[in-house]
Coordinates of C-alpha atoms in Angstrom, one line a residue:
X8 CA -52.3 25.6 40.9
X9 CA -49.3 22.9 42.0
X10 CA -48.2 20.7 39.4
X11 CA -47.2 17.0 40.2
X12 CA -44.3 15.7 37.8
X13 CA -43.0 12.1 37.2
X14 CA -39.6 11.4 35.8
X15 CA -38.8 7.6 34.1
X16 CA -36.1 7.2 31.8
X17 CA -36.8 4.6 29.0
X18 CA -33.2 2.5 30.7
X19 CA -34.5 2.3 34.3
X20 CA -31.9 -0.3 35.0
X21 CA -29.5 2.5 34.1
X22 CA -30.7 5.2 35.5
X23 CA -32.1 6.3 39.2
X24 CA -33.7 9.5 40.9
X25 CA -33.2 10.6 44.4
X26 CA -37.3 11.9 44.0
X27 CA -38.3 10.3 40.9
X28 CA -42.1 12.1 41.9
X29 CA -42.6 16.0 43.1
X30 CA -44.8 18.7 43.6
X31 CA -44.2 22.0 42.2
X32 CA -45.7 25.3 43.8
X33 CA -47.3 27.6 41.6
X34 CA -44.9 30.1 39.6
X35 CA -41.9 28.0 40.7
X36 CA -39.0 25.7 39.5
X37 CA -37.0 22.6 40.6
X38 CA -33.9 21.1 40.1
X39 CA -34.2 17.6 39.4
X40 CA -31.3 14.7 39.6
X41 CA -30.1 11.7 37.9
X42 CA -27.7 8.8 39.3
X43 CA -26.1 6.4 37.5
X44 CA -27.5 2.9 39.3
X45 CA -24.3 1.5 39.1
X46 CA -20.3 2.8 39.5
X47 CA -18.4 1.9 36.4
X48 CA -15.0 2.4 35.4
X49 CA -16.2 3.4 31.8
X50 CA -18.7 5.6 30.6
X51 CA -22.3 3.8 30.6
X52 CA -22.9 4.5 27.2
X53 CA -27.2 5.0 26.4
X54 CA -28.6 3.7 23.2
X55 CA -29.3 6.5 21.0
X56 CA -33.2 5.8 21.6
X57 CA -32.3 6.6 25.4
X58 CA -34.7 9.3 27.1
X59 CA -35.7 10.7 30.1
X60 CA -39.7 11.2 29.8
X61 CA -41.4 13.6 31.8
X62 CA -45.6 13.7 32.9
X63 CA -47.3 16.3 35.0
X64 CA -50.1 16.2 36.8
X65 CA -52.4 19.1 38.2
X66 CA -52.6 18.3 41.8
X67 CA -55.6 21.3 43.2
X68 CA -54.9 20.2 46.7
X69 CA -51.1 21.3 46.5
X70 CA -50.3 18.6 48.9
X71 CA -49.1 15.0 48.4
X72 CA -47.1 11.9 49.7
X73 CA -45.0 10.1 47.3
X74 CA -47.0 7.0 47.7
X75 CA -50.0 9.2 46.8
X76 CA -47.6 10.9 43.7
X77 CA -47.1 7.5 43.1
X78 CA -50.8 6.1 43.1
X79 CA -51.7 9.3 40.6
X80 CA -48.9 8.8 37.9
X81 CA -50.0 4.7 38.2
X82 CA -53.7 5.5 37.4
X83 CA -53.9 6.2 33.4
X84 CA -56.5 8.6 32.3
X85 CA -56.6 11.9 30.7
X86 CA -55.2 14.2 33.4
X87 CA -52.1 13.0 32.5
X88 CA -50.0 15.0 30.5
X89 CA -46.7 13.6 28.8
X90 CA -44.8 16.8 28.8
X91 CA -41.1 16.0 27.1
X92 CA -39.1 13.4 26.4
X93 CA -35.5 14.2 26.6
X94 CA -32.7 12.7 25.2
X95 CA -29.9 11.5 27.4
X96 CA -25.9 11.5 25.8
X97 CA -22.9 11.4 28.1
X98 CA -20.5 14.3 27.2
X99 CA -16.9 15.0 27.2
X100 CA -13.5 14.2 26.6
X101 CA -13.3 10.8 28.3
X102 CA -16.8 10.0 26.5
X103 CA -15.2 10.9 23.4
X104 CA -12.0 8.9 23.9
X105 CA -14.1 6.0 25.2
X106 CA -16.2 5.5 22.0
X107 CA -12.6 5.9 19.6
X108 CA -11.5 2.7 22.0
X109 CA -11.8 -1.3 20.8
X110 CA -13.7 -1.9 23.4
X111 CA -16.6 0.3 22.8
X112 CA -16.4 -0.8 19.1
X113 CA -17.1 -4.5 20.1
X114 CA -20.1 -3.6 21.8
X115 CA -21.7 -0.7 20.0
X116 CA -22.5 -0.8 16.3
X117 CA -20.5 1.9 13.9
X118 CA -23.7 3.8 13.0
X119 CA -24.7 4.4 17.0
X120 CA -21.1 4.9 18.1
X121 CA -21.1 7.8 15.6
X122 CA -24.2 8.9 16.7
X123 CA -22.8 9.0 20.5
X124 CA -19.3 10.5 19.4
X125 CA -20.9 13.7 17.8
X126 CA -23.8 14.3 20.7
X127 CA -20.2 13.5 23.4
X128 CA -18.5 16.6 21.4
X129 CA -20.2 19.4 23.0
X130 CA -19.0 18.9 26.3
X131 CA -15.8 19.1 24.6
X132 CA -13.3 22.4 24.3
X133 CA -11.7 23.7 21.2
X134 CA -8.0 22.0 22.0
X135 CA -9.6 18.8 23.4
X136 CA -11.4 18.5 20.0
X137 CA -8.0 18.5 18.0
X138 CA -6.5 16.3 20.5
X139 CA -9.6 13.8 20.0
X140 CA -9.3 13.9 15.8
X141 CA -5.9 12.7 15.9
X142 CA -7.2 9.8 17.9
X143 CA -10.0 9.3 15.7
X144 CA -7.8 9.4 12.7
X145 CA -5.7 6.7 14.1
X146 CA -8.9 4.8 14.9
X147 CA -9.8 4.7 11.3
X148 CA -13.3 5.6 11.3
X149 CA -13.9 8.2 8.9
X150 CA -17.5 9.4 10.3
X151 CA -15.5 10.0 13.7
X152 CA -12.8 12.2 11.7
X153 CA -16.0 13.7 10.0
X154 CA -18.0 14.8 13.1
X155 CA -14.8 16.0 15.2
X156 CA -13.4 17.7 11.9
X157 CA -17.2 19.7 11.7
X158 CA -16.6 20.5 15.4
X159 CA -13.9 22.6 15.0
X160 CA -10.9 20.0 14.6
X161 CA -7.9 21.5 12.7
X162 CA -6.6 19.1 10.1
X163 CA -3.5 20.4 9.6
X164 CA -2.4 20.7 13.5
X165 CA 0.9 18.5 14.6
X166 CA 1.6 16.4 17.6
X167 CA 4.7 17.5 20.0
X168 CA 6.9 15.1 17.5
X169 CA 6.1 17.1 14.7
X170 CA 3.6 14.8 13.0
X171 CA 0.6 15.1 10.8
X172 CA -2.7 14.3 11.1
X173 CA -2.3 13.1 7.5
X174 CA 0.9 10.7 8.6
X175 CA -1.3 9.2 11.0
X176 CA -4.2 8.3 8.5
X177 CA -1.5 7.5 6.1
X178 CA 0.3 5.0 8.6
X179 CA -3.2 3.5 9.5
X180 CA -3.9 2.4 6.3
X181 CA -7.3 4.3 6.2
X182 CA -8.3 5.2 2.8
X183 CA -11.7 6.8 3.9
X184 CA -9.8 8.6 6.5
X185 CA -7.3 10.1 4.5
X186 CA -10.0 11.3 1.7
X187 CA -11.8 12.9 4.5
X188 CA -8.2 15.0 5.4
X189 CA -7.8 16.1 1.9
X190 CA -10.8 17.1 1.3
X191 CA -10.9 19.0 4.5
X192 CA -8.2 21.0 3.5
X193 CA -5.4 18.9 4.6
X194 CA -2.3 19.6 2.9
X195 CA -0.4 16.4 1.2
X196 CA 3.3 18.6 -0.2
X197 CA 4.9 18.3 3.0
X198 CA 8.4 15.8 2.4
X199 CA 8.8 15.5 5.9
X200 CA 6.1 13.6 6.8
X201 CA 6.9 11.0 4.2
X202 CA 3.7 10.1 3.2
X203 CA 4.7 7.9 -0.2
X204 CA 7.4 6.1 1.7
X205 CA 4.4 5.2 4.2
X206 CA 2.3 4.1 1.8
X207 CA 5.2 2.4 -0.7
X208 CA 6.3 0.2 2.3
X209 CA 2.7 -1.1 2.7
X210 CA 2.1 -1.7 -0.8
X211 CA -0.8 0.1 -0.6
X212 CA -1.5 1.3 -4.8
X213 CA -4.6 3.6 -3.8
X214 CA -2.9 5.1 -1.0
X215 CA -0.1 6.0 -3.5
X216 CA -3.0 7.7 -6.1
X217 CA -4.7 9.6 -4.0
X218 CA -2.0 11.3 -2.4
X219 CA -0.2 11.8 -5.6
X220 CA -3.5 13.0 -7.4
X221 CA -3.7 15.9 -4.2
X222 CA -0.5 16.8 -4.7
X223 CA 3.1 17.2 -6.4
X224 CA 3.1 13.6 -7.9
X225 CA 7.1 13.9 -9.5
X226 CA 8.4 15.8 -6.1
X227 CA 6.7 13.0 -3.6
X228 CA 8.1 10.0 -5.4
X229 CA 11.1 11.4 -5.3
X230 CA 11.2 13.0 -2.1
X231 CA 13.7 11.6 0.6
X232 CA 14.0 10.6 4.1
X233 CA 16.5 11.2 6.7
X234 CA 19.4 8.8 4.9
X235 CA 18.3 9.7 1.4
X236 CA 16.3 7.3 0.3
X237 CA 13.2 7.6 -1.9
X238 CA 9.8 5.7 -1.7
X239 CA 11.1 3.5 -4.5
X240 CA 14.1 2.3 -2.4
X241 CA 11.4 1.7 0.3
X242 CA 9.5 -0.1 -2.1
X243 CA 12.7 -1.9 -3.5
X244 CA 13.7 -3.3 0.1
X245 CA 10.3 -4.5 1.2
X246 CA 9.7 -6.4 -2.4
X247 CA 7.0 -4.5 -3.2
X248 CA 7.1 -4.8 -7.0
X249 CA 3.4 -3.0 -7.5
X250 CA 4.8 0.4 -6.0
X251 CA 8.0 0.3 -7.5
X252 CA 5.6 0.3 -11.2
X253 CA 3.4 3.5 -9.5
X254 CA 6.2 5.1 -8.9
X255 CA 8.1 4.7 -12.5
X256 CA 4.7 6.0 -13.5
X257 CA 4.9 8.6 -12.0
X258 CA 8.5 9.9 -13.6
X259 CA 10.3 8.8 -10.3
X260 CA 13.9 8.3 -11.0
X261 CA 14.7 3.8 -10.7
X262 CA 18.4 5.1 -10.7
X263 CA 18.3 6.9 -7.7
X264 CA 21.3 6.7 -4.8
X265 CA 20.9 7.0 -0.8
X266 CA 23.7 8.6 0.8
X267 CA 25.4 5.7 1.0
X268 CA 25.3 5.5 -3.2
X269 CA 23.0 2.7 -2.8
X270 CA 20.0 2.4 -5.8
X271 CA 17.0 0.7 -5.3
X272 CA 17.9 -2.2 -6.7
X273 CA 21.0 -2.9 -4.6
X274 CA 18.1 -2.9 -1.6
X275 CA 15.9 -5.6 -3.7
X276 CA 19.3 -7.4 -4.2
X277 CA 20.0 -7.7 -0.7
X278 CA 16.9 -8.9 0.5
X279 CA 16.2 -11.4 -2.5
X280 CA 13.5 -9.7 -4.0
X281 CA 13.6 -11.7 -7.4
X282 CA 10.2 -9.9 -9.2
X283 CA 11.3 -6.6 -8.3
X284 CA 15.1 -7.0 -9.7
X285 CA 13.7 -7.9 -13.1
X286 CA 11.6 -5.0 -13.1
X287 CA 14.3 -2.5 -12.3
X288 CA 16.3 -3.9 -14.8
X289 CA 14.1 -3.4 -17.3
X290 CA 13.6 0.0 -16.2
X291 CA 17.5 1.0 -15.2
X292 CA 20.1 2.9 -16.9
X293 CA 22.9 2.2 -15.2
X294 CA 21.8 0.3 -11.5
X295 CA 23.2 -3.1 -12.3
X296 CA 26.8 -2.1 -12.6
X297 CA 26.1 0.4 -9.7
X298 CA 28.8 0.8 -7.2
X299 CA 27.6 1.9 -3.6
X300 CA 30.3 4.0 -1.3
X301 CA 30.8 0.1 0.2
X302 CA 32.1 -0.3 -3.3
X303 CA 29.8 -3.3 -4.0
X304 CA 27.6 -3.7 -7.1
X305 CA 23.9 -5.1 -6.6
X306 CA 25.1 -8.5 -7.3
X307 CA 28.2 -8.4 -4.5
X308 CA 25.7 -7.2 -2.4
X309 CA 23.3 -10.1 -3.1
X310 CA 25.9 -12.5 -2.3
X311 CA 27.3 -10.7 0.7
X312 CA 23.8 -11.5 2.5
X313 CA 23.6 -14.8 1.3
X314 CA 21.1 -14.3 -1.6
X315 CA 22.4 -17.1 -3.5
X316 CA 18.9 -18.1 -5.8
X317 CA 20.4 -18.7 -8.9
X318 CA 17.8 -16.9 -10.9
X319 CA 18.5 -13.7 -9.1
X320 CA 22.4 -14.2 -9.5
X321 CA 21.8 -14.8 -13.1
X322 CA 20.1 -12.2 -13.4
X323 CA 22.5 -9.4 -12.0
X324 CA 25.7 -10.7 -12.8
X325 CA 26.0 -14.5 -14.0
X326 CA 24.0 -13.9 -17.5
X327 CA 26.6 -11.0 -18.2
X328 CA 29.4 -13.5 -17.7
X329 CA 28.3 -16.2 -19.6
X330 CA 27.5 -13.9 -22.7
X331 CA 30.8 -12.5 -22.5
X332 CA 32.6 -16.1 -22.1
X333 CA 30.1 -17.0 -24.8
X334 CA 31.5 -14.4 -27.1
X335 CA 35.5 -14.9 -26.2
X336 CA 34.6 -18.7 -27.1
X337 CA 35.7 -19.6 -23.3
X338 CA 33.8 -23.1 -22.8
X339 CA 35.4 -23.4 -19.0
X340 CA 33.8 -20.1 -18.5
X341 CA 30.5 -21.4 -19.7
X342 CA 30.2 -24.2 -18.1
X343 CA 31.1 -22.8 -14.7
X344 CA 29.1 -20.0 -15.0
X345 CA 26.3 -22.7 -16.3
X346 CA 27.2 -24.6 -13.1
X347 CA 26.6 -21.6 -10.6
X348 CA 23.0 -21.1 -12.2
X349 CA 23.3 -19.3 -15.2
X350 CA 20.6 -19.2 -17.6
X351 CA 21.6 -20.9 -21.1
X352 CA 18.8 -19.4 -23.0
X353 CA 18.8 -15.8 -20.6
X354 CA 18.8 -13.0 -23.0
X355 CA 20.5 -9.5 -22.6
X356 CA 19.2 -6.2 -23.6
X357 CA 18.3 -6.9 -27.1
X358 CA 17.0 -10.0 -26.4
X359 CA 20.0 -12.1 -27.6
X360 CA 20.8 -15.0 -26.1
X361 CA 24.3 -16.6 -25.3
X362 CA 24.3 -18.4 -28.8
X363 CA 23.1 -15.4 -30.9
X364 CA 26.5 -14.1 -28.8
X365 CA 28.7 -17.0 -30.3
X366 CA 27.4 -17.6 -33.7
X367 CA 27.6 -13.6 -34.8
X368 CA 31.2 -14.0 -33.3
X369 CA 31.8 -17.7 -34.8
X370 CA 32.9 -19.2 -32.0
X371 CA 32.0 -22.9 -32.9
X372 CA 33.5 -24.3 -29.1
X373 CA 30.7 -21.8 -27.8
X374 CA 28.0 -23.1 -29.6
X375 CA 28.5 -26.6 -29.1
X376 CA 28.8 -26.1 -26.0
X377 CA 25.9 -23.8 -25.5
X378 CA 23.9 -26.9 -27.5
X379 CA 25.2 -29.6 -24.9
X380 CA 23.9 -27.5 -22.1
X381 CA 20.4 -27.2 -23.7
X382 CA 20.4 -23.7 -25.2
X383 CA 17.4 -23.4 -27.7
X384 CA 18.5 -22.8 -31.6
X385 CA 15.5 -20.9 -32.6
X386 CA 15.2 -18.1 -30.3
X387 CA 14.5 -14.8 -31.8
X388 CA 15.6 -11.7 -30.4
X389 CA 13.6 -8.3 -30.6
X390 CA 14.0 -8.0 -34.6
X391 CA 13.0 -11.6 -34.9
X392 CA 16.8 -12.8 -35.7
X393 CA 18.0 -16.3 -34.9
X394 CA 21.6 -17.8 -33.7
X395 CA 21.2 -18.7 -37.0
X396 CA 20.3 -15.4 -38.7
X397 CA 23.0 -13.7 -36.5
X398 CA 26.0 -16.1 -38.1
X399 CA 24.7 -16.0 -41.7
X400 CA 25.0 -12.2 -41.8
X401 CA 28.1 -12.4 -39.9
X402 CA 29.8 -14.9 -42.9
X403 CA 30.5 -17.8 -40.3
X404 CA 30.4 -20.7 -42.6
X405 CA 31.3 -23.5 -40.1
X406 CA 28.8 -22.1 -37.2
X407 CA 25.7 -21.6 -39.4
X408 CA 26.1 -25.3 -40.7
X409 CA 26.6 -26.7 -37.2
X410 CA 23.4 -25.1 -35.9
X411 CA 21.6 -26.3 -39.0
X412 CA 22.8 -29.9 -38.4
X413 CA 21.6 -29.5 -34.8
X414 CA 17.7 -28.7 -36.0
X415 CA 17.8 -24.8 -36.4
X416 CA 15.3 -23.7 -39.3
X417 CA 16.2 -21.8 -42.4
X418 CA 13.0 -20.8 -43.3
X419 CA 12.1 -18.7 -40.2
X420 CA 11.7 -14.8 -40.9
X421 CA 12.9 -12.2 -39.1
X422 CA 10.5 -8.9 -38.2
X423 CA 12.6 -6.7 -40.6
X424 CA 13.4 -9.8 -43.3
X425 CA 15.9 -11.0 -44.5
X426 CA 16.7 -10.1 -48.0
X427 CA 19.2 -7.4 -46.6
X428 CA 21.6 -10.3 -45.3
X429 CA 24.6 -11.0 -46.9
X430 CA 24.4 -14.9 -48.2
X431 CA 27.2 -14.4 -50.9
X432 CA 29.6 -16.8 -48.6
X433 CA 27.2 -19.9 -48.6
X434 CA 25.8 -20.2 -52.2
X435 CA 28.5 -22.7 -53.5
X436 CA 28.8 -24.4 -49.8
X437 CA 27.3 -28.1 -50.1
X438 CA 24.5 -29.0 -48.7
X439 CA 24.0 -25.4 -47.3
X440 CA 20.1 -24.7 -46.5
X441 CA 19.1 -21.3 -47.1
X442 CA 17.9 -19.5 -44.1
X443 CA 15.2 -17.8 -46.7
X444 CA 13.7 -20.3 -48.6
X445 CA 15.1 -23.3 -46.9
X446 CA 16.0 -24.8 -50.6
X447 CA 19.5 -26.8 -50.7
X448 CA 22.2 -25.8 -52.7
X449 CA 24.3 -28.6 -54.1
X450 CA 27.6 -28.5 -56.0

């Protein structure tokens, strides 16, 4: 017996058929097709609910018009029979690189875009697949990378310039993306894609973790680029003080040179980078009196590029000169050196300031000048000592008055006491206040 069929597609705006009703013979088959109602320049993407639904008919007579084809499929009753509904998805490369584009993300929501991306695969071949994941990586969808990756797409391929797939998820920021990599077998120990310098020039901490949890932690933070520098000097010259902290975690070396001899903080120097020069000082050996094949030191560099903050130049050169004029008991050298923006009260390495500097040396010009330029007399250095501590145990008679006369306590304890100083020189002084007890000694 013939069998009528209707075809309708759940988008008939979308979709038209050159015989949307015919009549198949007994023990025969028909090829059926669909056009597109109107040209466009992109793929006319379905819903994912899109279908083609097809109802039959048995037609006894074996002969029809389409208007009478028509009337029967119009007419509801029971010798209709719904037959299939069919899914409709556009296939392909172009699909594929369609739905990875902007403009299909402004108009399709993520979930059906993914949908979409992994029915578009199958008309896709094994090297347009690769091709398409690096796209999708850069895209930064990680349910794209997913779908392509299950479809055959080799993580670990390169472009013509040599590059990863992991670079590109790495440069893009994508944290989802680049989990997906690794844990598709994407290997992180390759230096010469320089995924930590990537990641330290963004700032980006979690970037940093993960790739150093998948791989080599000590050998990436330390690996180099084409002029020799390491993700901490990348870090160092974009002021990005939260990498350069990763990175010492992680046993990288703060002392580090390029091959110009330059260390990381010569780079934070020159571009100003105030937070990130006091870190690496607390950190450095040797950086701050580093001298670069230019034969400059952080601090000339700083100048050289018109860096001129005061707290910066104090920090890298000025404090050092105005503890060592503090010490020789040069008062021009202070106050010039006070002048270009030296801190009074900055403190060196043990935490002494200028005028712990002067009174263990007893220079009394120091001090009061020091005093005059509003250095603080009760500072305590990192085993709790005074100015005043420093020039009792030193003997300096004439300094440890002076600071006592200008407010500085004797009763103030140190973090490892004070009984082991030497007071012997001051117990017949007049008027001498003991820095133990405070009590005054007269003659």
């Amino acid at each position: 017996m013939s069998v009528a069929v209707s075809l309708t597609t759940t988008s008939p705006s979308l979709f038209t058929f050159t015989q949307p009703y015919s009549l198949l013979p007994p023990l025969s088959s028909s090829l059926f097709y669909v056009q597109l109602s109107q040209p466009s320049e992109h793929p006319p993407l379905c819903h994912p609910s899109t279908s083609l639904l097809v109802r039959t008919s048995m037609l006894p007579t074996g002969k029809a018009h389409q208007e009478d084809l028509k009337r029967l499929f119009t007419r509801p009753g029971p010798h209709i029979f719904k037959d299939a509904t069919i899914p409709i998805t556009f296939v392909g490369v172009h699909v594929v690189e369609f739905l990875l584009s902007p403009n299909c993300s402004r108009q399709f929501k993520t979930l059906e875009i993914s949908f979409l991306v992994s029915k578009a695969i199958y008309g896709c071949t094994q090297l347009e697949i690769s091709s398409l994941l690096r796209s999708a990586v850069v895209s930064g969808c990680s349910s794209f990378v997913s779908a392509l990756i299950d479809a055959g797409g080799d993580v670990n391929e390169r472009d013509s310039d040599g590059r990863s797939m992991l670079s590109f998820a790495v440069n893009s920021a994508n944290i989802d993306v680049v989990k997906v990599l690794i844990d598709s077998g994407c290997r992180v120990d390759d230096w010469g894609d320089l995924f930590l310098h990537n990641a330290a020039e963004m700032n980006r901490i979690d970037l940093l973790e993960v790739l150093c949890e998948n791989g080599d932690s000590v050998k990436l933070v330390n690996s180099v680029d084409s002029v020799g520098r390491t993700p901490i000097h990348v870090s160092a010259v974009n002021g990005n003080v939260g990498a350069l902290r990763f990175c010492a975690e992680m046993n990288g070396d703060l002392d580090c040179v390029d091959y110009n001899g330059s260390t990381p903080l010569h780079y934070a120097a020159a571009e100003g980078h105030v937070e990130c020069v006091e870190f690496l000082l607390e950190c450095c050996l040797y950086s701050k009196y580093a001298i670069n094949k230019d034969g400059k030191t952080p601090y000339m560099v700083a100048v050289e590029n018109g860096k001129e903050e005061s707290h910066l130049l104090d920090l890298l050169h000025l404090g050092d000169v105005l503890h060592r004029a503090a010490s020789l008991d040069d008062v021009n050298a202070i106050k010039s050196c006070i002048a270009q923006g030296a801190k009074v009260n900055g403190r060196d390495q043990n935490c002494w300031t200028p005028l712990h500097r002067a009174a263990f040396k007893g220079r009394i010009e120091s001090v009061k000048a020091l005093l005059s330029h509003g250095a603080q007399v009760d500072l305590v250095d990192n085993l709790g000592y005074t100015p005043l501590h420093c020039a009792v145990e030193a003997g300096h008679t004439k300094v440890a008055l002076y600071l006592i006369a200008h407010g500085a306590k004797g009763n103030l304890k140190s973090i490892q006491g004070l009984s082991t100083l030497n007071l012997d020189p001051f117990k017949n002084h007049p008027a001498f206040v003991s820095p133990l007890c405070g009590k005054t000694e007269q003659v």
